[in-house]
């Protein structure tokens, strides 16, 4: 992947308490995506959310919730995102998975 490339972004929205084979799903996804050679992965923890169930998940001062939203972002060439999709489909049983086109402006040090 290099600047000027037209790439895809894969975004995965799930709950912090989602599990995969006894581990945090988001961490398991990072490991699997690294293994297949994705350009990079970022995991972000949200402060508040609601989704299909309409239940609000938030972080209160005295109640550190373990079901806060997690967003996993992966940006790479289309072929690599396509390669990742069977893994994502197998591992993510609940949540939201989207892709869209992106134009890479800068990647790494110049």
Coordinates of C-alpha atoms in Angstrom, one line a residue:
X1 CA 0.0 0.0 0.0
X2 CA 1.3 3.4 -0.9
X3 CA 0.1 7.0 -1.2
X4 CA -2.2 7.5 -4.1
X5 CA -3.5 3.9 -3.9
X6 CA -7.3 3.5 -4.0
X7 CA -7.9 1.2 -1.1
X8 CA -10.7 -0.1 1.1
X9 CA -11.4 0.4 4.7
X10 CA -12.9 -2.4 6.7
X11 CA -14.7 -1.4 9.8
X12 CA -15.9 -3.8 12.4
X13 CA -18.2 -2.7 15.2
X14 CA -18.6 -5.1 18.1
X15 CA -18.9 -5.2 21.9
X16 CA -15.9 -5.2 24.1
X17 CA -17.1 -8.4 25.8
X18 CA -17.3 -10.3 22.5
X19 CA -15.2 -13.5 22.7
X20 CA -13.5 -15.8 20.3
X21 CA -12.2 -19.2 21.6
X22 CA -11.9 -17.8 25.1
X23 CA -10.1 -14.5 24.1
X24 CA -11.3 -11.0 23.4
X25 CA -12.6 -11.0 19.9
X26 CA -11.0 -7.7 19.0
X27 CA -7.5 -9.0 20.0
X28 CA -8.0 -12.3 18.2
X29 CA -8.9 -10.4 15.1
X30 CA -5.8 -8.2 15.3
X31 CA -3.6 -11.3 15.6
X32 CA -5.3 -13.1 12.7
X33 CA -5.2 -10.0 10.5
X34 CA -1.5 -9.5 11.3
X35 CA -0.9 -13.1 10.4
X36 CA -2.3 -12.7 6.9
X37 CA -0.2 -9.5 6.3
X38 CA -2.7 -6.7 6.5
X39 CA -1.1 -3.2 6.3
X40 CA -2.3 -2.2 9.7
X41 CA -5.2 -2.5 12.2
X42 CA -6.4 0.0 14.8
X43 CA -8.8 -0.8 17.7
X44 CA -10.7 2.0 19.3
X45 CA -12.8 1.8 22.4
X46 CA -16.0 3.8 22.3
X47 CA -17.5 5.8 25.2
X48 CA -21.2 5.2 24.4
X49 CA -23.3 3.4 21.8
X50 CA -26.4 1.7 20.9
X51 CA -27.2 -0.6 18.0
X52 CA -29.8 -3.0 16.8
X53 CA -31.1 -3.9 20.3
X54 CA -31.5 -0.2 21.1
X55 CA -29.9 -0.8 24.5
X56 CA -27.5 2.1 25.4
X57 CA -24.0 1.0 26.5
X58 CA -22.0 3.7 28.2
X59 CA -19.2 4.2 30.7
X60 CA -20.2 5.7 34.0
X61 CA -17.7 7.0 36.6
X62 CA -18.5 4.2 39.1
X63 CA -19.5 1.6 36.7
X64 CA -16.8 0.5 34.3
X65 CA -18.8 -1.4 31.7
X66 CA -17.3 -4.3 29.9
X67 CA -19.8 -4.1 27.0
X68 CA -18.6 -0.8 25.5
X69 CA -18.3 -0.5 21.8
X70 CA -15.1 -1.5 20.0
X71 CA -14.3 -0.3 16.5
X72 CA -11.7 -2.2 14.5
X73 CA -10.4 -0.4 11.4
X74 CA -8.3 -2.0 8.7
X75 CA -7.1 -0.1 5.6
X76 CA -5.4 -2.0 2.8
X77 CA -5.6 -2.8 -0.9
X78 CA -8.9 -4.3 -2.1
X79 CA -7.3 -7.7 -2.6
X80 CA -6.1 -7.8 1.0
X81 CA -9.5 -6.7 2.4
X82 CA -11.1 -9.4 0.2
X83 CA -8.6 -11.9 1.7
X84 CA -9.6 -10.9 5.2
X85 CA -13.3 -11.2 4.7
X86 CA -13.6 -15.0 5.2
X87 CA -11.7 -14.7 8.5
X88 CA -13.9 -11.8 9.7
X89 CA -17.1 -13.6 8.6
X90 CA -16.0 -16.7 10.5
X91 CA -14.9 -14.9 13.7
X92 CA -17.5 -12.1 14.0
X93 CA -20.9 -13.6 14.9
X94 CA -22.6 -10.4 16.1
X95 CA -22.0 -6.7 15.3
X96 CA -21.6 -4.6 12.2
X97 CA -19.1 -5.1 9.4
X98 CA -18.7 -2.5 6.6
X99 CA -16.3 -1.6 3.8
X100 CA -15.9 1.5 1.8
X101 CA -13.4 3.0 -0.6
X102 CA -10.6 5.2 0.7
X103 CA -7.8 7.2 -1.0
X104 CA -4.5 6.8 0.8
X105 CA -2.8 10.2 1.2
X106 CA 0.1 9.1 3.5
X107 CA 1.3 5.8 4.8
X108 CA 4.3 5.6 7.2
X109 CA 7.3 7.8 7.2
X110 CA 8.5 9.6 4.1

